[in-house]
mmCIF file of C-alpha atoms in Angstrom:
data_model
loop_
_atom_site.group_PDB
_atom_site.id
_atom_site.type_symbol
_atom_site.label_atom_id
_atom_site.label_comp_id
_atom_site.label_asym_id
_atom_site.label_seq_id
_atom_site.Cartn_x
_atom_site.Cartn_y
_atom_site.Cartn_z
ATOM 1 C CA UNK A 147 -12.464 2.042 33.708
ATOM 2 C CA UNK A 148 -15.031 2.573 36.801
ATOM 3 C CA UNK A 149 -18.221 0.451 36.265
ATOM 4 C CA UNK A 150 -21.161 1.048 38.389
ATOM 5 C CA UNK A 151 -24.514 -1.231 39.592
ATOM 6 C CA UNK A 152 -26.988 -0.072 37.739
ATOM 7 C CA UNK A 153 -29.427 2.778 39.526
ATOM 8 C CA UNK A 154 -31.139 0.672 41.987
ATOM 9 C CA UNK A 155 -28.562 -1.097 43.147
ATOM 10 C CA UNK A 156 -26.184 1.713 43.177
ATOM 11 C CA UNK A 157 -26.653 2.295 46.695
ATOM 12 C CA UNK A 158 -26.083 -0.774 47.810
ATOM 13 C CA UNK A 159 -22.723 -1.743 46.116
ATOM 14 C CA UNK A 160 -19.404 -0.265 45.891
ATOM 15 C CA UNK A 161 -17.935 0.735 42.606
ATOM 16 C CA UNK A 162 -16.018 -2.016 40.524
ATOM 17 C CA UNK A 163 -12.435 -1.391 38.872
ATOM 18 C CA UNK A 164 -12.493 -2.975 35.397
ATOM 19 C CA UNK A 165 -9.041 -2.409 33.818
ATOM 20 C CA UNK A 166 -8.499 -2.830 30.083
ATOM 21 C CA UNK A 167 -6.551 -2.329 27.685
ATOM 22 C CA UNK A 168 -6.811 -1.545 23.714
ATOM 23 C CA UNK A 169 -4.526 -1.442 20.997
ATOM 24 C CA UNK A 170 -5.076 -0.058 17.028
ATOM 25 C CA UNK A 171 -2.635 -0.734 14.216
ATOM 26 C CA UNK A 172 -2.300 -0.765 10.146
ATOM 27 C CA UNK A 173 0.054 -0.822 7.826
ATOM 28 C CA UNK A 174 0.897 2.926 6.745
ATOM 29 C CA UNK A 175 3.369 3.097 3.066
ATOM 30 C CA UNK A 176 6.634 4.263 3.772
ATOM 31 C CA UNK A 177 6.946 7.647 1.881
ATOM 32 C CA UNK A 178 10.749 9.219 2.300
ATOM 33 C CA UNK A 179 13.919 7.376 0.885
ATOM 34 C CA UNK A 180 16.737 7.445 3.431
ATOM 35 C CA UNK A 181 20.028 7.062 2.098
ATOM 36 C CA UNK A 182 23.351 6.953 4.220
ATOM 37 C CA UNK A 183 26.742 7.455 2.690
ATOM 38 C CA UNK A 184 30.527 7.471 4.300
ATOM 39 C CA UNK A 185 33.397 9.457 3.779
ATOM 40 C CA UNK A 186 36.695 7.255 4.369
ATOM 41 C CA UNK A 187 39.982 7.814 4.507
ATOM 42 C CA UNK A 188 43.189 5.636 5.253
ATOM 43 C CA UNK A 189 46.525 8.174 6.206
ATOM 44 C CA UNK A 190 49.700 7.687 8.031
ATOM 45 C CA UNK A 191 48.699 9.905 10.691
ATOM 46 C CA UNK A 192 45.351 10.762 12.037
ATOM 47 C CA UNK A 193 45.338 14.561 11.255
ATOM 48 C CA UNK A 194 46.120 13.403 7.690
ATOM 49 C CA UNK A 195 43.077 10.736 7.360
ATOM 50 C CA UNK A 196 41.037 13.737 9.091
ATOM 51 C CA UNK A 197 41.877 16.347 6.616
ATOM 52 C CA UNK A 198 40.784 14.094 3.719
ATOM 53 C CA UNK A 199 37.616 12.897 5.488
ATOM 54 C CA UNK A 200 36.691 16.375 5.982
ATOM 55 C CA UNK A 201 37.036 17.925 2.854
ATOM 56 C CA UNK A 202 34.772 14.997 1.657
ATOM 57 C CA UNK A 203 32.866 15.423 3.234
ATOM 58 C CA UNK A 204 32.481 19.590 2.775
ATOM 59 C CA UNK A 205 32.135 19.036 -1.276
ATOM 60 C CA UNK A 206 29.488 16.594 -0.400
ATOM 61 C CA UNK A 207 27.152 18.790 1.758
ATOM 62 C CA UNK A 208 27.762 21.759 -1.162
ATOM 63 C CA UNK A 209 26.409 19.396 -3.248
ATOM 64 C CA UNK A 210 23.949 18.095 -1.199
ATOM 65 C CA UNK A 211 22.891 22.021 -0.622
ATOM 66 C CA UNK A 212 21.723 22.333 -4.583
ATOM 67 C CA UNK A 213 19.106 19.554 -4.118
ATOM 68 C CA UNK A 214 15.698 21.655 -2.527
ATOM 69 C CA UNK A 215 14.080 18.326 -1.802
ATOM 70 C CA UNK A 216 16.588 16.486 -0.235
ATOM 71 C CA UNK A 217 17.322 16.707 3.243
ATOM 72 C CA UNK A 218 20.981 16.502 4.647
ATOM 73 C CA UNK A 219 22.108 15.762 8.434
ATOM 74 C CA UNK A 220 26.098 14.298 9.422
ATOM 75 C CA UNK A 221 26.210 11.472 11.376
ATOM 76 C CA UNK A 222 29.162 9.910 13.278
ATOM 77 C CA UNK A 223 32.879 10.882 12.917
ATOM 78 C CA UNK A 224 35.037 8.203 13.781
ATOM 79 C CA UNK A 225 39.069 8.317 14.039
ATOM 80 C CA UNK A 226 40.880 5.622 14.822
ATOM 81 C CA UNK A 227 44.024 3.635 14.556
ATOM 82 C CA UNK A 228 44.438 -0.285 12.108
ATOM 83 C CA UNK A 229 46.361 -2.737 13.713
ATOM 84 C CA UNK A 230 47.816 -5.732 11.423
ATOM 85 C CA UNK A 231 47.641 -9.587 13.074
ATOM 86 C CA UNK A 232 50.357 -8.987 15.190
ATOM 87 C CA UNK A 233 48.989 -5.778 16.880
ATOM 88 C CA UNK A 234 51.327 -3.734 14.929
ATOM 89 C CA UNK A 235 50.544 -0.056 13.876
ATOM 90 C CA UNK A 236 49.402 -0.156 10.267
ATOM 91 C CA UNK A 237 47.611 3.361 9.681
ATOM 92 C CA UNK A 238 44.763 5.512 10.719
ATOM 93 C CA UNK A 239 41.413 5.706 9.622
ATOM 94 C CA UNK A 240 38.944 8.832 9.575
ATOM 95 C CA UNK A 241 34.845 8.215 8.555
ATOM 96 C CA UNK A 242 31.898 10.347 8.603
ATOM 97 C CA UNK A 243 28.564 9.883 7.503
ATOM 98 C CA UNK A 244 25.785 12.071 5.897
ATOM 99 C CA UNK A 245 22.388 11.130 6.144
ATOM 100 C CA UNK A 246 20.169 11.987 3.353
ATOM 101 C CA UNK A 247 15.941 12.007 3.033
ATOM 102 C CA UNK A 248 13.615 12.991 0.687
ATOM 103 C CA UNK A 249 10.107 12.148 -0.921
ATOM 104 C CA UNK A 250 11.278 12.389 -4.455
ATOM 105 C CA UNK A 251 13.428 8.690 -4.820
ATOM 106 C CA UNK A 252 14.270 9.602 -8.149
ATOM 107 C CA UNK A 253 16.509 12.518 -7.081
ATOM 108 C CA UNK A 254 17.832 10.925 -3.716
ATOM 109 C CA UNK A 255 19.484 7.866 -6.038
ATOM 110 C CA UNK A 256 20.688 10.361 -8.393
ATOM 111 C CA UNK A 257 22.324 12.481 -5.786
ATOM 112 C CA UNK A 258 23.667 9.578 -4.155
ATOM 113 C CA UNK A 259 25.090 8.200 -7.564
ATOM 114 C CA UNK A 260 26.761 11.513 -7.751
ATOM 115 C CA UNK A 261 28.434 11.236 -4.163
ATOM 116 C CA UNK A 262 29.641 7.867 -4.954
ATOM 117 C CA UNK A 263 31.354 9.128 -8.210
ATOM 118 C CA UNK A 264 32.976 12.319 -5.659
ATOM 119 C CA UNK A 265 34.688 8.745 -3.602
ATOM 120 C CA UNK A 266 31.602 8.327 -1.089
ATOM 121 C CA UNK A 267 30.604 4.749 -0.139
ATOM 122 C CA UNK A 268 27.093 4.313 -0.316
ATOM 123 C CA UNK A 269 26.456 2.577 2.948
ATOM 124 C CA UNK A 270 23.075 2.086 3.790
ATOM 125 C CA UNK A 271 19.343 2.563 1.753
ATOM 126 C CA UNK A 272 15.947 2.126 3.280
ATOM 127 C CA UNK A 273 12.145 3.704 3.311
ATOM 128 C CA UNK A 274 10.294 5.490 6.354
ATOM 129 C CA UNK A 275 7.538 6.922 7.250
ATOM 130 C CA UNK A 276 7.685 11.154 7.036
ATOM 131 C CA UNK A 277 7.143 12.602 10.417
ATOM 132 C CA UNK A 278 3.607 14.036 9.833
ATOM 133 C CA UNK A 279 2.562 11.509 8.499
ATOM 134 C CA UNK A 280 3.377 9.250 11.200
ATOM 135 C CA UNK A 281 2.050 11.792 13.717
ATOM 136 C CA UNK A 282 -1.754 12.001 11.751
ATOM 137 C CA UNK A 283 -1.566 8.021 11.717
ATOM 138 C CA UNK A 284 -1.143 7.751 15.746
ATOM 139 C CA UNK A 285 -3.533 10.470 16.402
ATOM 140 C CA UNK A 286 -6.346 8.133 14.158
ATOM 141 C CA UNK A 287 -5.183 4.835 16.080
ATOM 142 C CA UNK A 288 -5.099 6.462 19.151
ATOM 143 C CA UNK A 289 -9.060 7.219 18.445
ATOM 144 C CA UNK A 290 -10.378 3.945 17.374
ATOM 145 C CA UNK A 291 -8.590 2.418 20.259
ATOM 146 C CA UNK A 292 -10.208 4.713 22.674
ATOM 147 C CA UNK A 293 -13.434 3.730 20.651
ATOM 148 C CA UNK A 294 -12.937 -0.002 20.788
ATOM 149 C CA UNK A 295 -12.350 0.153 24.222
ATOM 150 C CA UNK A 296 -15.488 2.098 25.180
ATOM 151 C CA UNK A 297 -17.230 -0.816 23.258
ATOM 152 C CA UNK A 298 -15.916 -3.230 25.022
ATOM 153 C CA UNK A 299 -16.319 -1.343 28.353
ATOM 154 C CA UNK A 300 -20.000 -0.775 27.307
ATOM 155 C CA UNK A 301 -20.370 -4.839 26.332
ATOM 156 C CA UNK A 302 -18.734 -5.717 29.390
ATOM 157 C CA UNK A 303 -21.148 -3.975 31.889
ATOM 158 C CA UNK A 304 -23.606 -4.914 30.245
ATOM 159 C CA UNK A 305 -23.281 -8.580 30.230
ATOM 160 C CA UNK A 306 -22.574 -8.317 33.927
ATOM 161 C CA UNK A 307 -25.654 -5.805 34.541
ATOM 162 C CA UNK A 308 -23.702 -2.679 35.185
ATOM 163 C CA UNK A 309 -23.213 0.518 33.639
ATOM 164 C CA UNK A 310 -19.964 2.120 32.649
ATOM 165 C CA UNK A 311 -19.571 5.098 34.997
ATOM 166 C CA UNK A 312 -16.324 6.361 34.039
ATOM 167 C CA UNK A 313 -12.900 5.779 31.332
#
């Protein structure tokens, strides 16, 4: 923010630095249901575990793949070996997880009912914001902070005599 004297005394003063800073938020309603389920599997040998884990999870993105309105994306894969107490080999352990979305709630909980009952875990449920919607609410806060801050630029010179010269 550059504030200047006002015209007649202009030539007689340097320019003044003013720095500010603004900030706009509100609550925006969380729109898409995001659902998280697990494959798991427990084998004697990793290859085994991973063999299971995958065909889990295959089955579940064909099913996933009937549902238009839901969204699908695989998360982490994770092998790796139990150990009892005493640090003893017990067996391995394969997971992967599918991330699912969607606007329609109603459908998302149904789907996910229907990947439990195909040995899924359901692992995690929450709401977010969709991206666009997001986006369109930044672009709006970005603009009344810009416009707040011109306000207070403009109050600020004023009070002081000065005129805002440039933001």
């Amino acid at each position: 923010l550059l504030i200047a004297w006002s015209a007649e005394a202009f030539a007689q003063a340097p320019l003044t630095r003013l720095y500010l800073q603004e900030s706009a938020s509100r609550e925006v309603e969380q729109n898409v249901l995001v659902a998280t389920v697990q494959a798991h599997a427990e084998a004697a040998s990793p290859a085994e575990a991973q063999v299971a884990v995958n065909g889990a999870m295959a089955a579940a993105v064909e099913r996933v793949q009937t549902e238009a309105e839901i969204r699908a994306a695989t998360g982490s894969y994770n092998v790796y070996q139990r150990r009892d107490r005493d640090n003893r080999p017990v067996d391995w352990v394969a997971e992967q997880e599918l991330r699912l979305t969607s606007k329609d709630p109603a459908a998302l909980l149904e789907l996910a009912g229907s990947l439990q009952e195909m040995g899924l875990n359901l692992v995690g449920l929450g709401w977010q914001v969709d991206d666009e919607t997001r986006r369109k609410v930044q672009e709006e806060l970005t603009i009344a902070a810009i416009a707040t801050l011109r306000q207070r630029a403009q109050a600020i010179a004023e009070s002081i005599d000065m005129q805002v010269a440039n933001i």
